[in-house]
Coordinates of C-alpha atoms in Angstrom, one line a residue:
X405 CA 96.9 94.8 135.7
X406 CA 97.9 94.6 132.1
X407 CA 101.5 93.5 131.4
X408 CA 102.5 93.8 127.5
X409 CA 106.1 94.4 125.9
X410 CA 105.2 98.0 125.5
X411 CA 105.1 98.6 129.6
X412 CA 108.2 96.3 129.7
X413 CA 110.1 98.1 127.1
X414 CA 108.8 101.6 128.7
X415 CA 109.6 100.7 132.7
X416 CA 112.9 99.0 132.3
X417 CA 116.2 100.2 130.9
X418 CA 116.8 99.3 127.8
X419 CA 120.5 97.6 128.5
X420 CA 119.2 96.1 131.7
X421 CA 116.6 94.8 129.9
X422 CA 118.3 93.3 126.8
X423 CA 120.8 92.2 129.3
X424 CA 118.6 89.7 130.6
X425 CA 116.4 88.9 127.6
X426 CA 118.3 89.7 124.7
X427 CA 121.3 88.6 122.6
X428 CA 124.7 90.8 122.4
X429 CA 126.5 91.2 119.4
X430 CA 129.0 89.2 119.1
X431 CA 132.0 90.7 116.2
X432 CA 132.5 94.4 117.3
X433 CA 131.9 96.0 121.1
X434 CA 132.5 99.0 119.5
X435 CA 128.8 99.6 118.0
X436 CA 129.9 101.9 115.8
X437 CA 133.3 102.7 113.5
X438 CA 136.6 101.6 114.1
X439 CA 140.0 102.8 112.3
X440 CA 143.0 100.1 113.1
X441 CA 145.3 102.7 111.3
X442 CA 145.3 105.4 114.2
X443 CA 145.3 107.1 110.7
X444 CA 142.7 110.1 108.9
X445 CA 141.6 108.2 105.4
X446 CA 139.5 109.5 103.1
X447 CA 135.8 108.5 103.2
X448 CA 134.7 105.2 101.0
X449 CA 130.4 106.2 101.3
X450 CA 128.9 107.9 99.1
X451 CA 127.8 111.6 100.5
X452 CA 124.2 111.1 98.9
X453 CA 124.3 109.1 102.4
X454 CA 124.2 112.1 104.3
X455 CA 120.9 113.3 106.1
X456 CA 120.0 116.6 105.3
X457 CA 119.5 118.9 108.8
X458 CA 117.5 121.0 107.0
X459 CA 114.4 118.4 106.1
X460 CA 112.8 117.6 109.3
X461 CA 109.3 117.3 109.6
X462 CA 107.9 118.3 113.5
X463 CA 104.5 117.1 115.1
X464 CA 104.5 120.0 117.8
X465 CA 101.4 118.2 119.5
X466 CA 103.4 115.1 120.6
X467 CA 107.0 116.9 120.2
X468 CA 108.5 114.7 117.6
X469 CA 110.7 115.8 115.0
X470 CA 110.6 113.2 112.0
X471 CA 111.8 112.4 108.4
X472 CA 110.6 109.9 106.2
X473 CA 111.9 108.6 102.8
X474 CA 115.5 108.2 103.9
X475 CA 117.5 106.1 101.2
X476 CA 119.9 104.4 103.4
X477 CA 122.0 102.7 100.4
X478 CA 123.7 104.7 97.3
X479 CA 122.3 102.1 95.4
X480 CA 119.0 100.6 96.3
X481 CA 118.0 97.4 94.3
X482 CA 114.1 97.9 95.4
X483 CA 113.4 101.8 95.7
X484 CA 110.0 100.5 97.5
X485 CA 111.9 99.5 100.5
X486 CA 115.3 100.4 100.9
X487 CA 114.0 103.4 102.8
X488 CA 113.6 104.0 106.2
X489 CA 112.3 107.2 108.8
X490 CA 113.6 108.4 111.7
X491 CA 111.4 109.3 114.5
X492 CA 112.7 111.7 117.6
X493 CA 111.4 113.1 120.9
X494 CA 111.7 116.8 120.5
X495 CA 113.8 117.5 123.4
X496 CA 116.4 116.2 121.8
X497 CA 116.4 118.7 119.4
X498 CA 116.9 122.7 118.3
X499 CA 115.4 123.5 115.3
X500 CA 114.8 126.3 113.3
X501 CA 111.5 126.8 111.2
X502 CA 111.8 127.4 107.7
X503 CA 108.9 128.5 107.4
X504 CA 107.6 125.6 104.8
X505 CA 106.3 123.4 106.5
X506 CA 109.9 122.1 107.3
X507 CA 112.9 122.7 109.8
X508 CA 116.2 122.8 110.2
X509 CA 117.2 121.3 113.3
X510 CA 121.3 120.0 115.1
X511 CA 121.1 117.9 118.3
X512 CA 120.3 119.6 121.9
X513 CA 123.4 117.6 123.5
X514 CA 121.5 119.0 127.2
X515 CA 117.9 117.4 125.9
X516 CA 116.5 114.8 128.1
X517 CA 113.9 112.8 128.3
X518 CA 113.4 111.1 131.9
X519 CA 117.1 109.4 132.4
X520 CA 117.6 109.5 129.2
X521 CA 119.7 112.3 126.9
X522 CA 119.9 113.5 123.5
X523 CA 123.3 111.6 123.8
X524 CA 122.8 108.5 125.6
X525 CA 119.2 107.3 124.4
X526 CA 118.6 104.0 122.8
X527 CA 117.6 103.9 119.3
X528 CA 115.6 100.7 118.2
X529 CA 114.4 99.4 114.9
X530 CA 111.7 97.2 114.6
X531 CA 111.9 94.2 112.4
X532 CA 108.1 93.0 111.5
X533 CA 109.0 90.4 109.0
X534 CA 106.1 87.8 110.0
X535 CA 107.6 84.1 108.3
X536 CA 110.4 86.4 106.9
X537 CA 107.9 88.6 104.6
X538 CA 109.3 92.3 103.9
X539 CA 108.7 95.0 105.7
X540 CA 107.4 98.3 104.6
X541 CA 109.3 101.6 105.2
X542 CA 106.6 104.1 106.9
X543 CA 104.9 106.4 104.6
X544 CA 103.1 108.6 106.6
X545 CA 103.5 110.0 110.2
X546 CA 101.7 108.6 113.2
X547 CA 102.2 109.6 116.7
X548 CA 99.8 106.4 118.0
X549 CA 102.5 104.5 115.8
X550 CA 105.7 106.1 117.4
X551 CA 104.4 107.3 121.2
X552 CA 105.5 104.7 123.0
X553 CA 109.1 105.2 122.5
X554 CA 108.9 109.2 121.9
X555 CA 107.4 109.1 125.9
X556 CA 110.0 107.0 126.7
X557 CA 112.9 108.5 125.3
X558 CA 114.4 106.3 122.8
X559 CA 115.3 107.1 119.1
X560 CA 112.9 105.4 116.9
X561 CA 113.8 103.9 113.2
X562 CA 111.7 102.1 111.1
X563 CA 113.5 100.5 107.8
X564 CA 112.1 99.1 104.8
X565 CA 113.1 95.5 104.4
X566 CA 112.8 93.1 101.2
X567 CA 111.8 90.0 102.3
X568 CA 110.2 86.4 100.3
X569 CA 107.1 88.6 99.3
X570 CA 108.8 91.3 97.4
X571 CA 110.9 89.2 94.9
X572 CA 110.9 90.3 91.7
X573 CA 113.1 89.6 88.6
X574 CA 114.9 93.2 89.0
X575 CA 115.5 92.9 93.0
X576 CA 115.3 89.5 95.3
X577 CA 114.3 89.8 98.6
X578 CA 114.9 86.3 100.0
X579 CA 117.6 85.6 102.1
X580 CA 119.8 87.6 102.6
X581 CA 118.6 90.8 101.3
X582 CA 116.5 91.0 104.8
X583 CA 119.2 91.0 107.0
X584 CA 121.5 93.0 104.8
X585 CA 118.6 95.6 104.3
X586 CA 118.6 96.1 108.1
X587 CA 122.9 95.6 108.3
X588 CA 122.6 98.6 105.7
X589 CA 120.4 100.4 107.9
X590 CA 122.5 100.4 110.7
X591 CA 125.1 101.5 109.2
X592 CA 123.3 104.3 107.6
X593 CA 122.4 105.6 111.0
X594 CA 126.2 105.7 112.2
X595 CA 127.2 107.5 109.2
X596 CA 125.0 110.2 110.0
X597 CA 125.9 110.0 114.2
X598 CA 126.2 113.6 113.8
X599 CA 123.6 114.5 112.6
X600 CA 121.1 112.4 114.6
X601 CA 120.5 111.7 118.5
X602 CA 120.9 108.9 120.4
X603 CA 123.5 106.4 120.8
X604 CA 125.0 104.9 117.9
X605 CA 126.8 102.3 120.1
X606 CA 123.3 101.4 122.0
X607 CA 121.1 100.3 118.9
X608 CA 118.5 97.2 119.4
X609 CA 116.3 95.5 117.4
X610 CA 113.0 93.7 118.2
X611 CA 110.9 91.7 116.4
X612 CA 108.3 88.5 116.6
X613 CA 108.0 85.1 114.2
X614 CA 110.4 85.7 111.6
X615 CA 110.8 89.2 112.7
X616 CA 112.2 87.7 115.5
X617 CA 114.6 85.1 113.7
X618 CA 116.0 88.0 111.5
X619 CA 116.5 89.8 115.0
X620 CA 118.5 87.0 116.4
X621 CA 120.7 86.3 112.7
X622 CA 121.5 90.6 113.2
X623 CA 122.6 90.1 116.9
X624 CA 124.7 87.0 115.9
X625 CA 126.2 88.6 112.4
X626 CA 127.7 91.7 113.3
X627 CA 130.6 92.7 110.9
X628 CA 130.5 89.2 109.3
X629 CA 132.3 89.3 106.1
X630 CA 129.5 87.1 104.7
X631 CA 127.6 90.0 104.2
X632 CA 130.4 92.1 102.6
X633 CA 129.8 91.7 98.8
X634 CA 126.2 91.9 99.3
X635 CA 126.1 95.5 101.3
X636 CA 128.6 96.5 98.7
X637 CA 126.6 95.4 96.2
X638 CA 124.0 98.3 97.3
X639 CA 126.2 101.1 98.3
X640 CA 126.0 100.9 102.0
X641 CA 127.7 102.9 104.2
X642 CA 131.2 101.5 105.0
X643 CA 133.5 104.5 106.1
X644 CA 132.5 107.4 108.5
X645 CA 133.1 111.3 106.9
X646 CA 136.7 110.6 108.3
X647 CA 137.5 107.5 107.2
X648 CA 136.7 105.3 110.1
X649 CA 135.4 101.8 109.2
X650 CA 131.2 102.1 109.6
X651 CA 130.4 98.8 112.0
X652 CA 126.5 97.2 112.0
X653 CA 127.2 94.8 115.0
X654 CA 124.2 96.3 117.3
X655 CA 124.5 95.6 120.9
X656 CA 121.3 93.0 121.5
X657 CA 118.3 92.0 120.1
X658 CA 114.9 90.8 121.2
X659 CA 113.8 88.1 119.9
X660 CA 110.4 86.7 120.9
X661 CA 109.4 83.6 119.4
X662 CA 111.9 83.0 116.4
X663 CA 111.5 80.7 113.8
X664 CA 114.8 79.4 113.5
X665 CA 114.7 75.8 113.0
X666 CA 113.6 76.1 109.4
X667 CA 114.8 72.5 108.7
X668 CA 112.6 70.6 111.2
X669 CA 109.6 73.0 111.1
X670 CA 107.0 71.7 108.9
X671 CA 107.3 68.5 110.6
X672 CA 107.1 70.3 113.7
X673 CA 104.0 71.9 112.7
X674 CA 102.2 68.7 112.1
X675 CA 103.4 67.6 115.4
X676 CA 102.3 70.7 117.4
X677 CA 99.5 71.2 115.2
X678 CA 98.5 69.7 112.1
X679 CA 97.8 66.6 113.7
X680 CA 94.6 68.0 115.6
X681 CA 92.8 69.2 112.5
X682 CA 90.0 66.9 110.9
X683 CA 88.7 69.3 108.1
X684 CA 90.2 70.6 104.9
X685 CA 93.5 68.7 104.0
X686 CA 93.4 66.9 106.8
X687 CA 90.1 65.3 106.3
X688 CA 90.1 61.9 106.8
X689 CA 90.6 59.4 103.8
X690 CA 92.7 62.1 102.3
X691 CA 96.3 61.7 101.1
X692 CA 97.5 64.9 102.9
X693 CA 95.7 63.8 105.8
X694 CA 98.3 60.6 106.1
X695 CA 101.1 63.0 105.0
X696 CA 100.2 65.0 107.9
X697 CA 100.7 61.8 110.3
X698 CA 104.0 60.7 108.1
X699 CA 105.5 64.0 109.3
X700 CA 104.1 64.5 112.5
X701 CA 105.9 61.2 113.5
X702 CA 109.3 62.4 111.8
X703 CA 109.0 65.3 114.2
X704 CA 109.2 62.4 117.1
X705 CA 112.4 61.4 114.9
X706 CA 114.2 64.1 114.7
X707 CA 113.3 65.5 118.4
X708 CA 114.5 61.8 119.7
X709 CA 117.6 62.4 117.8
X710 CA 118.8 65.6 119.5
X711 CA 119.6 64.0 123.0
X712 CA 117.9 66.6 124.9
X713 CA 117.6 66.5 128.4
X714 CA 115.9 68.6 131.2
X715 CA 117.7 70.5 133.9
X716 CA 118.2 67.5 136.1
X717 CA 119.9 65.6 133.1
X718 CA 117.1 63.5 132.7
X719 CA 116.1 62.5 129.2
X720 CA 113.4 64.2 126.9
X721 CA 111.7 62.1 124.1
X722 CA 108.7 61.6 122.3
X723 CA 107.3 58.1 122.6
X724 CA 104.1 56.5 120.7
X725 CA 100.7 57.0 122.1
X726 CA 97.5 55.2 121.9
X727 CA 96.0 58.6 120.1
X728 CA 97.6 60.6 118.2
X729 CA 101.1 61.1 117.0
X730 CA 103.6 61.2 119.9
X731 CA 101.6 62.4 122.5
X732 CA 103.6 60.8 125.1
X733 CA 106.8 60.5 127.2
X734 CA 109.0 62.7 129.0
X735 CA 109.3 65.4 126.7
X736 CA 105.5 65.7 126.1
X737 CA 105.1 66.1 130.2
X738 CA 108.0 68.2 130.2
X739 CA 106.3 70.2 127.6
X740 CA 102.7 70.4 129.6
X741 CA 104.5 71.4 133.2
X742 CA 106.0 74.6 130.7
X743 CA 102.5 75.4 129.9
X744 CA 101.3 75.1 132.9
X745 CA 103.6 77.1 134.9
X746 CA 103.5 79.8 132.1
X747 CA 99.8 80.0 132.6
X748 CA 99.8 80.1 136.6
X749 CA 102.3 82.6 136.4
X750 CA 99.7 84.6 134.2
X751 CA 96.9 84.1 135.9
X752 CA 99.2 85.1 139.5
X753 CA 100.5 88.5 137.7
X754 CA 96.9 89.7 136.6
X755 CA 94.0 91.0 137.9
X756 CA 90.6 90.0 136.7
X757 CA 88.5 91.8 134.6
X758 CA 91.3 92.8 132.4
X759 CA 91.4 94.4 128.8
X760 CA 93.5 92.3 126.0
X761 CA 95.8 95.2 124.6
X762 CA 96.7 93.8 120.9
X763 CA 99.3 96.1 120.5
X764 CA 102.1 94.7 122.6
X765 CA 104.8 96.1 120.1
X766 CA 104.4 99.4 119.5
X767 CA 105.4 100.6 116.0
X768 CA 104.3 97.7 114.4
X769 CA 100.8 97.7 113.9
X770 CA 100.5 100.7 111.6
X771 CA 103.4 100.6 108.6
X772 CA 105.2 97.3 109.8
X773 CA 104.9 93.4 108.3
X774 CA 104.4 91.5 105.4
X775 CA 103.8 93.2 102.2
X776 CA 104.6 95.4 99.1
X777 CA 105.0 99.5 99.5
X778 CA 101.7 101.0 99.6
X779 CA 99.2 100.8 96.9
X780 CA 100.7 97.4 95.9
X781 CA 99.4 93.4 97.0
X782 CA 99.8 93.4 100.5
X783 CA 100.5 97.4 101.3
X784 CA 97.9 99.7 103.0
X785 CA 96.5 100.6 99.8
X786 CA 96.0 96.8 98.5
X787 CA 96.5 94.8 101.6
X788 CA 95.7 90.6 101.4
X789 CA 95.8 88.2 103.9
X790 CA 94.8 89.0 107.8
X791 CA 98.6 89.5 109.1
X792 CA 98.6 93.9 107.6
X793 CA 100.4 95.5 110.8
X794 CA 100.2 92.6 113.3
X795 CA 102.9 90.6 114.0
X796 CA 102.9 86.2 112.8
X797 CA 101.3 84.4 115.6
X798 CA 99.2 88.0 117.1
X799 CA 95.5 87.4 117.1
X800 CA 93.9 89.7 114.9
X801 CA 91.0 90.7 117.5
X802 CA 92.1 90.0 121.2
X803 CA 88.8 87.9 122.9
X804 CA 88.1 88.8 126.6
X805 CA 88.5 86.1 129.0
X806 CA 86.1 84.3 130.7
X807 CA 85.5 85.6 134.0
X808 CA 88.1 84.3 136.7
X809 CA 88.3 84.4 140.1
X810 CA 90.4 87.4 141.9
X811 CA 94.3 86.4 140.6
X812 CA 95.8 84.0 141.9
X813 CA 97.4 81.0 140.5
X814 CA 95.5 77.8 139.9
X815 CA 96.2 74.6 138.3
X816 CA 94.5 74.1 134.7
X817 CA 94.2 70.7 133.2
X818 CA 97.0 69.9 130.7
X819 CA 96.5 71.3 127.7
X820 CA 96.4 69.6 124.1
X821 CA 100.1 69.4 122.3
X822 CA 98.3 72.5 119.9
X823 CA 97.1 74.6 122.4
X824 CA 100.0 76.8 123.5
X825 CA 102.4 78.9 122.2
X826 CA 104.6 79.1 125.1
X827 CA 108.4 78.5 124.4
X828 CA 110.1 76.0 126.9
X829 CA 113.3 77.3 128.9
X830 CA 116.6 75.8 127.5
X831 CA 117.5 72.1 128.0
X832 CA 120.7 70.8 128.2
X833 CA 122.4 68.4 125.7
X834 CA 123.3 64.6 126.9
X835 CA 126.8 64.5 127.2
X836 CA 129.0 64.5 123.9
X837 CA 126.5 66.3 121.8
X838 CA 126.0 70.4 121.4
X839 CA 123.5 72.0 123.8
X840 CA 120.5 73.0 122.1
X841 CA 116.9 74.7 122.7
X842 CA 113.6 73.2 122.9
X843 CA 111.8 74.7 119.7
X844 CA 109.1 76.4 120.1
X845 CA 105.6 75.2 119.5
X846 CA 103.7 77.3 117.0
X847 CA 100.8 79.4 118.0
X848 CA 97.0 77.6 117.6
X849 CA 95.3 81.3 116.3
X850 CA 97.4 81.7 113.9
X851 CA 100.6 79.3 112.9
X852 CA 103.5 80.7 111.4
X853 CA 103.7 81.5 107.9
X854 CA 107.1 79.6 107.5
X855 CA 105.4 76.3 107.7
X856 CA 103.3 74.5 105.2
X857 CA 99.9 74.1 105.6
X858 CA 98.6 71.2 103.3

């Protein structure tokens, strides 16, 4: 039995799902446009906002009625990326043919798709920013790309996002053009409700790494005014055709692995990591290699500082060991048990043989991730690095197990501090200070690009 995000996201409802594993917006429960007034005023967008009915694209093999190249600000800074497509199972929609190769389609209000309907479906956007990188709009169609949420009903979006990769002179793309690309998204989508299926107030994003931080800032930002001058900066949608104030406060996100604590994270790193390596610049006699050790034990530091404790109030800290950096004390075995019990639980859930499936989030391997628009450094046409379409921390090639016996759950020696990638379930704060999260440890194929590497 294989068990991957795609069967997850495809075999549970998406609110029931996100209800347990996500994180709700927290400004507007609206999800989509608000007017305080009670009053009709007059639209603030620009109408080069609006979707045109009469441009869709349709793939009758897998039913799916697409259109790419969307401009979802009046006034992109990066023309490369402040596009996005729309993706839809064709149930969920009448169309005419135009007889050029396009169609003019409205929303089927009676389509369905399983439980869902042409008016209550999902729509999710993916956010594939691996170490915060941008994130290519798609260019093309692919129904291998988009299946997994056409068959299971939900409206798909992909948006281009600028991210630290696509800075230029003319348009930044640090923070917080990434966030604000994808605020402007959402907002582009409501403005065009009408036009589109789905269910403007049910609209998720997902996303891995960094992808996964930015998913977790969008959950947390809704309708913060902090973003104001900046999506008014590129035209975004503000106003409905009536008037109504345009909301992007999305109701949840998924968030796998988030790089978040950007602050402690090289040292981290070393700790988790860095510390285990004897070659390159951390051979030893070198001055990285002692740099290396310098901040592995600042990690102990800063970890010893936070007054964590475990679920029985007991302490967690890091305390010196006769090899290597830290490798001891009740937060080291606190970390191990984790690992442990995340592996049992694997190895209790599967069935031996099995076949690694590397794409685990659908839509992502194909157009998604670090980048420039194709043809440029990092785009399908030019692509560097090993990360094009995979998200930060994904194995490139998935490597069969060795053979096991039939599952069942078995104990497996602890494991090395740089071994796992398995995040740790919340921990308490000692009384008096703010309740924080274990951070999680980075992943030993490939770490996360937010993090030095000396």
């Amino acid at each position: 039995m294989m068990i991957s995000r795609r069967s997850v996201m495809r075999a549970v409802p998406v609110a029931a799902l996100l209800g347990a594993t996500g994180m709700a917006a927290c400004s507007n429960d609206s999800g989509s446009s608000t007017n305080t007034s009670g009053s009709t005023a007059a639209s603030t967008t620009s109408t080069d906002l609006a979707l045109n009915p009469a441009a869709w694209s349709y793939d009758a093999d897998g039913d799916v009625y697409y259109q790419l190249g969307l401009s979802y600000v009046a006034s992109p800074q990066d023309t490369g990326y402040e596009t996005l497509g729309v993706f839809v199972p064709g149930a969920y929609m009448s169309a005419t043919d135009n007889g050029d190769g396009t169609f003019t389609a409205e929303v089927a209000s009676d389509g369905a798709v399983g439980d869902w309907t042409a008016t209550t479906a999902p729509i999710v956007l993916p956010v594939n920013t691996p170490g915060y990188a941008a994130q290519q709009p798609p260019s093309e169609y692919s129904y291998d790309t988009v299946s997994t949420y056409m068959e299971a009903g939900f409206i798909y979006v992909q948006a281009g996002l600028r991210g630290k990769d696509s800075t230029t002179d003319a348009a930044p793309g640090n923070a917080p053009w990434g966030v604000t690309d994808l605020k402007a998204a959402v907002r582009y989508l409501r403005y065009n409700a009408a036009a589109l299926p789905g269910n403007s107030e049910q609209t998720y994003v997902f996303g891995h790494s960094g992808g996964g931080a930015q998913s977790a800032v969008m959950g947390a930002s809704g309708d913060s005014a902090l973003y104001t001058p900046y999506l008014e900066a590129l035209g975004a949608a503000t106003t409905d055709a009536d008037g109504a104030t345009l909301s992007d406060a999305i109701a949840g996100a998924m968030c796998w692995c988030p790089i978040t604590s950007l602050d402690a994270a090289n040292a981290a790193y070393e700790w988790n990591m860095g510390q285990f390596a004897t070659t390159g610049t951390r051979e030893a006699g070198t001055w990285t290699e002692a740099y290396s050790k310098d901040l592995a034990a600042a990690y102990a530091d800063h970890l010893n500082g936070l007054g964590l404790v475990d679920s029985d109030g007991n302490t967690l800290a890091l305390e010196e060991s006769a090899d290597g950096q830290y490798l001891a004390g009740s937060y080291y075995d606190h970390m191990v048990a984790v690992v442990e019990q995340s592996l049992n639980d694997f190895l209790a859930a599967t069935e031996f043989p099995y076949t690694p499936n590397t794409t685990e989030m659908a839509g992502m391997e194909a157009q998604g991730g670090s980048g420039g628009p194709a043809g440029g450094p990092g785009g399908p046409g030019g692509s560097t690095g090993d990360a094009s379409g995979l998200p930060s921390g994904a194995p490139v090639t998935a490597r069969p197990p060795t053979a096991h016996p039939p599952a069942r759950a078995r104990r497996v020696p602890p494991p090395t501090a740089a071994r796992t990638e398995m995040a740790p379930p919340p921990v308490r704060a000692a009384p008096g200070r703010a309740p924080r999260r274990i951070p999680p440890s980075r992943s030993p194929t490939r770490p996360s690009r937010t993090t030095s590497r000396l």
